[in-house]
Structure formats: C-alpha cells, structure tokens
C-alpha cells in the first residue's frame, strides 16, 4: 500500500533537482504571460493609445514571439541551453520593466516586439534542457509536469494580474 509520502516521492522524487529548477523557471516565465494581455489596457490607460494602436502594439508582441521561435532553437544549439534560457528570462524581464517607464510610442512598440521575442526565447532551450537531464523512459512524465507548470504559471499570473485595480496597472510591469 502506498502512503501519501510514497506517492509524493513517486511524483517528484524520480526527477533531478536540475529538472525541478527548470520546472520552476517555466512556472515563473509563464506567470509573466499576462503582460501581453494587459499591455493593451496599460497603453490605453497610461499613454492614451486608441484601441487600434494598442492592438497593433500587442500584435507586435505576438510577431516577436513568432519570429523568435525558430531563432531561439538555433540560439539554444549555438549558445547552450542555460545561456539561452537566461537570455530569455533576463531580457524578457528587462523589456517589460522598460515598457513601464517608456514614454515614446515608438519605443513602446519596439519594446513590445522585444518582449515577445525574448519571452519565446526560453521555451526551446528549456525543452532541450529537459531532454538532456531526464532519462528517455521518464521524459513523457517530465513533459507532462512541464505542461502542468506552464498552465499553473498562467493561472497564477492571470489571477494575480486580475486582482490589480486598473489604476495600478503600472505595477504589473
């Protein structure tokens, strides 16, 4: 008979601390995904963008993500998994903070593109790193837990962001 502690060990004990560090980074990275959604509100509220202008800027966030997806795979091979993940996390965070303080519409537009691109930079590197640290027979379970981390991160991030009053949207960035 399995006790609760045996089930817990079976669920988390089969993976290395390196896997769990990547898992946590995925959780944190996904928590920040609310930015693209709340960016339109922020641009309208703080900078007076029209609906269409804010939509175009948020669209550039998505274009940045789309363009960077294949490039980040090549970066992962060239720079390594860890460096590429750090590049995405650090520059993604910096670009979002820069959005909070930027005033010029052109700069906000460029930062939105960079924010989307650097956010996407993390995913291929993290998936490759998991393949490196998890033995082949355990990978399906590992990627299942990664999927769980991504969804949990989205849930936490959007929940926190949803409770921030409109007057304080600046603090989300």
PDB file of C-alpha atoms in Angstrom:
ATOM      1  CA  UNK A   1       0.000   0.000   0.000  1.00  0.00           C
ATOM      2  CA  UNK A   2       1.295   3.411  -0.915  1.00  0.00           C
ATOM      3  CA  UNK A   3       1.366   6.055   1.769  1.00  0.00           C
ATOM      4  CA  UNK A   4       0.962   9.739   0.893  1.00  0.00           C
ATOM      5  CA  UNK A   5       4.726  10.290   1.317  1.00  0.00           C
ATOM      6  CA  UNK A   6       5.457   7.389  -1.069  1.00  0.00           C
ATOM      7  CA  UNK A   7       3.108   8.912  -3.642  1.00  0.00           C
ATOM      8  CA  UNK A   8       4.779  12.287  -3.245  1.00  0.00           C
ATOM      9  CA  UNK A   9       8.216  10.747  -3.750  1.00  0.00           C
ATOM     10  CA  UNK A  10       6.930   8.836  -6.766  1.00  0.00           C
ATOM     11  CA  UNK A  11       5.600  12.099  -8.208  1.00  0.00           C
ATOM     12  CA  UNK A  12       8.625  14.300  -7.600  1.00  0.00           C
ATOM     13  CA  UNK A  13      11.471  12.071  -6.483  1.00  0.00           C
ATOM     14  CA  UNK A  14      12.159  10.489  -9.834  1.00  0.00           C
ATOM     15  CA  UNK A  15      13.455  13.771 -11.271  1.00  0.00           C
ATOM     16  CA  UNK A  16      16.705  15.568 -10.547  1.00  0.00           C
ATOM     17  CA  UNK A  17      16.997  18.947  -8.835  1.00  0.00           C
ATOM     18  CA  UNK A  18      18.072  20.349 -12.216  1.00  0.00           C
ATOM     19  CA  UNK A  19      14.745  19.279 -13.700  1.00  0.00           C
ATOM     20  CA  UNK A  20      12.869  20.978 -10.852  1.00  0.00           C
ATOM     21  CA  UNK A  21      14.904  24.167 -11.315  1.00  0.00           C
ATOM     22  CA  UNK A  22      13.878  24.211 -14.987  1.00  0.00           C
ATOM     23  CA  UNK A  23      10.297  23.395 -13.974  1.00  0.00           C
ATOM     24  CA  UNK A  24      10.284  26.372 -11.586  1.00  0.00           C
ATOM     25  CA  UNK A  25      11.745  28.654 -14.263  1.00  0.00           C
ATOM     26  CA  UNK A  26       8.969  27.559 -16.638  1.00  0.00           C
ATOM     27  CA  UNK A  27       6.383  28.323 -13.953  1.00  0.00           C
ATOM     28  CA  UNK A  28       7.818  31.815 -13.371  1.00  0.00           C
ATOM     29  CA  UNK A  29       8.188  32.522 -17.086  1.00  0.00           C
ATOM     30  CA  UNK A  30       4.572  31.568 -17.733  1.00  0.00           C
ATOM     31  CA  UNK A  31       3.381  33.681 -14.812  1.00  0.00           C
ATOM     32  CA  UNK A  32       4.545  36.698 -16.800  1.00  0.00           C
ATOM     33  CA  UNK A  33       2.408  35.828 -19.839  1.00  0.00           C
ATOM     34  CA  UNK A  34      -0.318  38.165 -18.622  1.00  0.00           C
ATOM     35  CA  UNK A  35       1.804  41.054 -19.873  1.00  0.00           C
ATOM     36  CA  UNK A  36       0.697  40.696 -23.485  1.00  0.00           C
ATOM     37  CA  UNK A  37      -2.963  40.815 -22.479  1.00  0.00           C
ATOM     38  CA  UNK A  38      -2.668  43.673 -20.005  1.00  0.00           C
ATOM     39  CA  UNK A  39      -0.340  45.612 -22.288  1.00  0.00           C
ATOM     40  CA  UNK A  40      -3.298  46.918 -24.289  1.00  0.00           C
ATOM     41  CA  UNK A  41      -5.002  48.203 -21.139  1.00  0.00           C
ATOM     42  CA  UNK A  42      -1.761  49.786 -19.965  1.00  0.00           C
ATOM     43  CA  UNK A  43      -1.157  51.512 -23.301  1.00  0.00           C
ATOM     44  CA  UNK A  44      -4.685  52.876 -23.387  1.00  0.00           C
ATOM     45  CA  UNK A  45      -4.698  53.997 -19.770  1.00  0.00           C
ATOM     46  CA  UNK A  46      -1.225  55.466 -19.339  1.00  0.00           C
ATOM     47  CA  UNK A  47      -0.325  56.522 -22.867  1.00  0.00           C
ATOM     48  CA  UNK A  48      -3.690  57.307 -24.431  1.00  0.00           C
ATOM     49  CA  UNK A  49      -3.370  54.813 -27.273  1.00  0.00           C
ATOM     50  CA  UNK A  50      -6.531  54.118 -29.246  1.00  0.00           C
ATOM     51  CA  UNK A  51      -7.915  50.578 -29.314  1.00  0.00           C
ATOM     52  CA  UNK A  52      -6.418  50.033 -32.764  1.00  0.00           C
ATOM     53  CA  UNK A  53      -2.995  51.392 -31.781  1.00  0.00           C
ATOM     54  CA  UNK A  54      -2.873  49.252 -28.646  1.00  0.00           C
ATOM     55  CA  UNK A  55      -3.954  46.238 -30.700  1.00  0.00           C
ATOM     56  CA  UNK A  56      -1.120  46.780 -33.163  1.00  0.00           C
ATOM     57  CA  UNK A  57       1.440  47.002 -30.362  1.00  0.00           C
ATOM     58  CA  UNK A  58       0.142  43.830 -28.728  1.00  0.00           C
ATOM     59  CA  UNK A  59       0.203  42.237 -32.174  1.00  0.00           C
ATOM     60  CA  UNK A  60       3.890  43.118 -32.409  1.00  0.00           C
ATOM     61  CA  UNK A  61       4.418  41.235 -29.136  1.00  0.00           C
ATOM     62  CA  UNK A  62       2.962  38.180 -30.894  1.00  0.00           C
ATOM     63  CA  UNK A  63       5.016  38.764 -34.034  1.00  0.00           C
ATOM     64  CA  UNK A  64       8.152  38.964 -31.890  1.00  0.00           C
ATOM     65  CA  UNK A  65       7.261  35.602 -30.362  1.00  0.00           C
ATOM     66  CA  UNK A  66       6.602  34.064 -33.760  1.00  0.00           C
ATOM     67  CA  UNK A  67       9.808  35.350 -35.321  1.00  0.00           C
ATOM     68  CA  UNK A  68      11.941  34.309 -32.360  1.00  0.00           C
ATOM     69  CA  UNK A  69      10.696  30.720 -32.070  1.00  0.00           C
ATOM     70  CA  UNK A  70      12.952  29.224 -34.775  1.00  0.00           C
ATOM     71  CA  UNK A  71      15.787  31.629 -33.966  1.00  0.00           C
ATOM     72  CA  UNK A  72      15.773  30.601 -30.311  1.00  0.00           C
ATOM     73  CA  UNK A  73      16.180  26.972 -31.328  1.00  0.00           C
ATOM     74  CA  UNK A  74      19.323  27.915 -33.222  1.00  0.00           C
ATOM     75  CA  UNK A  75      20.494  30.035 -30.278  1.00  0.00           C
ATOM     76  CA  UNK A  76      19.984  27.060 -27.993  1.00  0.00           C
ATOM     77  CA  UNK A  77      22.288  24.986 -30.181  1.00  0.00           C
ATOM     78  CA  UNK A  78      24.834  27.775 -30.554  1.00  0.00           C
ATOM     79  CA  UNK A  79      24.924  29.320 -27.057  1.00  0.00           C
ATOM     80  CA  UNK A  80      23.718  26.384 -24.997  1.00  0.00           C
ATOM     81  CA  UNK A  81      20.557  25.724 -23.059  1.00  0.00           C
ATOM     82  CA  UNK A  82      21.384  27.615 -19.877  1.00  0.00           C
ATOM     83  CA  UNK A  83      22.609  30.758 -21.611  1.00  0.00           C
ATOM     84  CA  UNK A  84      19.609  30.883 -23.903  1.00  0.00           C
ATOM     85  CA  UNK A  85      17.176  30.416 -21.013  1.00  0.00           C
ATOM     86  CA  UNK A  86      18.939  33.127 -19.002  1.00  0.00           C
ATOM     87  CA  UNK A  87      18.970  35.407 -22.025  1.00  0.00           C
ATOM     88  CA  UNK A  88      15.211  34.998 -22.406  1.00  0.00           C
ATOM     89  CA  UNK A  89      14.436  35.423 -18.709  1.00  0.00           C
ATOM     90  CA  UNK A  90      16.700  38.407 -18.103  1.00  0.00           C
ATOM     91  CA  UNK A  91      15.993  40.362 -21.287  1.00  0.00           C
ATOM     92  CA  UNK A  92      12.305  39.466 -21.126  1.00  0.00           C
ATOM     93  CA  UNK A  93      12.090  40.883 -17.616  1.00  0.00           C
ATOM     94  CA  UNK A  94      14.103  43.972 -18.539  1.00  0.00           C
ATOM     95  CA  UNK A  95      11.961  44.678 -21.589  1.00  0.00           C
ATOM     96  CA  UNK A  96       8.770  44.510 -19.531  1.00  0.00           C
ATOM     97  CA  UNK A  97      10.222  46.842 -16.886  1.00  0.00           C
ATOM     98  CA  UNK A  98      11.337  49.175 -19.674  1.00  0.00           C
ATOM     99  CA  UNK A  99       7.762  49.205 -21.022  1.00  0.00           C
ATOM    100  CA  UNK A 100       6.607  50.517 -17.652  1.00  0.00           C
ATOM    101  CA  UNK A 101       8.945  53.500 -17.865  1.00  0.00           C
ATOM    102  CA  UNK A 102       8.976  54.215 -21.604  1.00  0.00           C
ATOM    103  CA  UNK A 103       7.085  57.280 -22.786  1.00  0.00           C
ATOM    104  CA  UNK A 104       7.558  57.446 -26.564  1.00  0.00           C
ATOM    105  CA  UNK A 105       5.120  55.399 -28.664  1.00  0.00           C
ATOM    106  CA  UNK A 106       7.882  54.158 -30.993  1.00  0.00           C
ATOM    107  CA  UNK A 107       9.953  52.932 -28.043  1.00  0.00           C
ATOM    108  CA  UNK A 108       6.908  51.191 -26.543  1.00  0.00           C
ATOM    109  CA  UNK A 109       6.311  49.486 -29.878  1.00  0.00           C
ATOM    110  CA  UNK A 110       9.914  48.282 -30.165  1.00  0.00           C
ATOM    111  CA  UNK A 111       9.921  47.100 -26.537  1.00  0.00           C
ATOM    112  CA  UNK A 112       6.709  45.138 -27.124  1.00  0.00           C
ATOM    113  CA  UNK A 113       8.331  43.328 -30.050  1.00  0.00           C
ATOM    114  CA  UNK A 114      11.469  42.637 -27.972  1.00  0.00           C
ATOM    115  CA  UNK A 115       9.356  41.489 -25.015  1.00  0.00           C
ATOM    116  CA  UNK A 116       7.519  38.942 -27.135  1.00  0.00           C
ATOM    117  CA  UNK A 117      10.735  37.759 -28.747  1.00  0.00           C
ATOM    118  CA  UNK A 118      12.662  37.324 -25.515  1.00  0.00           C
ATOM    119  CA  UNK A 119       9.762  35.568 -23.815  1.00  0.00           C
ATOM    120  CA  UNK A 120       9.725  32.994 -26.610  1.00  0.00           C
ATOM    121  CA  UNK A 121      13.481  32.544 -26.367  1.00  0.00           C
ATOM    122  CA  UNK A 122      13.057  30.468 -23.209  1.00  0.00           C
ATOM    123  CA  UNK A 123      10.875  27.601 -24.477  1.00  0.00           C
ATOM    124  CA  UNK A 124      13.082  25.719 -26.963  1.00  0.00           C
ATOM    125  CA  UNK A 125      16.032  25.937 -24.581  1.00  0.00           C
ATOM    126  CA  UNK A 126      14.042  24.659 -21.611  1.00  0.00           C
ATOM    127  CA  UNK A 127      12.608  21.761 -23.622  1.00  0.00           C
ATOM    128  CA  UNK A 128      16.073  20.801 -24.863  1.00  0.00           C
ATOM    129  CA  UNK A 129      17.478  21.058 -21.332  1.00  0.00           C
ATOM    130  CA  UNK A 130      14.776  18.719 -20.029  1.00  0.00           C
ATOM    131  CA  UNK A 131      15.669  16.203 -22.719  1.00  0.00           C
ATOM    132  CA  UNK A 132      19.282  16.469 -21.518  1.00  0.00           C
ATOM    133  CA  UNK A 133      18.584  15.882 -17.811  1.00  0.00           C
ATOM    134  CA  UNK A 134      15.701  13.402 -17.890  1.00  0.00           C
ATOM    135  CA  UNK A 135      16.297   9.795 -18.942  1.00  0.00           C
ATOM    136  CA  UNK A 136      14.366   8.716 -22.012  1.00  0.00           C
ATOM    137  CA  UNK A 137      11.893   6.412 -20.195  1.00  0.00           C
ATOM    138  CA  UNK A 138      10.842   9.274 -17.879  1.00  0.00           C
ATOM    139  CA  UNK A 139      10.505  12.050 -20.468  1.00  0.00           C
ATOM    140  CA  UNK A 140       6.782  11.653 -21.071  1.00  0.00           C
ATOM    141  CA  UNK A 141       6.118  12.164 -17.354  1.00  0.00           C
ATOM    142  CA  UNK A 142       8.620  15.024 -17.230  1.00  0.00           C
ATOM    143  CA  UNK A 143       6.984  16.881 -20.122  1.00  0.00           C
ATOM    144  CA  UNK A 144       3.606  16.227 -18.514  1.00  0.00           C
ATOM    145  CA  UNK A 145       4.854  18.007 -15.410  1.00  0.00           C
ATOM    146  CA  UNK A 146       6.218  20.812 -17.591  1.00  0.00           C
ATOM    147  CA  UNK A 147       2.784  21.198 -19.162  1.00  0.00           C
ATOM    148  CA  UNK A 148       1.346  21.367 -15.653  1.00  0.00           C
ATOM    149  CA  UNK A 149       3.907  24.046 -14.647  1.00  0.00           C
ATOM    150  CA  UNK A 150       3.061  26.114 -17.724  1.00  0.00           C
ATOM    151  CA  UNK A 151      -0.659  26.000 -17.017  1.00  0.00           C
ATOM    152  CA  UNK A 152      -0.175  26.635 -13.311  1.00  0.00           C
ATOM    153  CA  UNK A 153       2.044  29.612 -14.142  1.00  0.00           C
ATOM    154  CA  UNK A 154      -0.599  31.039 -16.471  1.00  0.00           C
ATOM    155  CA  UNK A 155      -3.269  30.570 -13.812  1.00  0.00           C
ATOM    156  CA  UNK A 156      -1.220  32.235 -11.078  1.00  0.00           C
ATOM    157  CA  UNK A 157      -0.079  35.105 -13.289  1.00  0.00           C
ATOM    158  CA  UNK A 158      -3.510  35.942 -14.668  1.00  0.00           C
ATOM    159  CA  UNK A 159      -5.104  35.572 -11.233  1.00  0.00           C
ATOM    160  CA  UNK A 160      -2.668  37.992  -9.639  1.00  0.00           C
ATOM    161  CA  UNK A 161      -2.929  40.420 -12.551  1.00  0.00           C
ATOM    162  CA  UNK A 162      -6.724  40.223 -12.479  1.00  0.00           C
ATOM    163  CA  UNK A 163      -6.828  41.479  -8.905  1.00  0.00           C
ATOM    164  CA  UNK A 164      -4.741  44.565  -9.636  1.00  0.00           C
ATOM    165  CA  UNK A 165      -7.010  47.598  -9.877  1.00  0.00           C
ATOM    166  CA  UNK A 166      -6.975  49.431 -13.186  1.00  0.00           C
ATOM    167  CA  UNK A 167      -5.397  52.483 -11.559  1.00  0.00           C
ATOM    168  CA  UNK A 168      -2.323  50.397 -10.663  1.00  0.00           C
ATOM    169  CA  UNK A 169      -1.628  48.598 -13.941  1.00  0.00           C
ATOM    170  CA  UNK A 170       1.821  50.208 -13.982  1.00  0.00           C
ATOM    171  CA  UNK A 171       2.880  47.880 -11.148  1.00  0.00           C
ATOM    172  CA  UNK A 172       2.215  44.800 -13.264  1.00  0.00           C
ATOM    173  CA  UNK A 173       5.085  45.801 -15.490  1.00  0.00           C
TER     174      UNK A 173
END
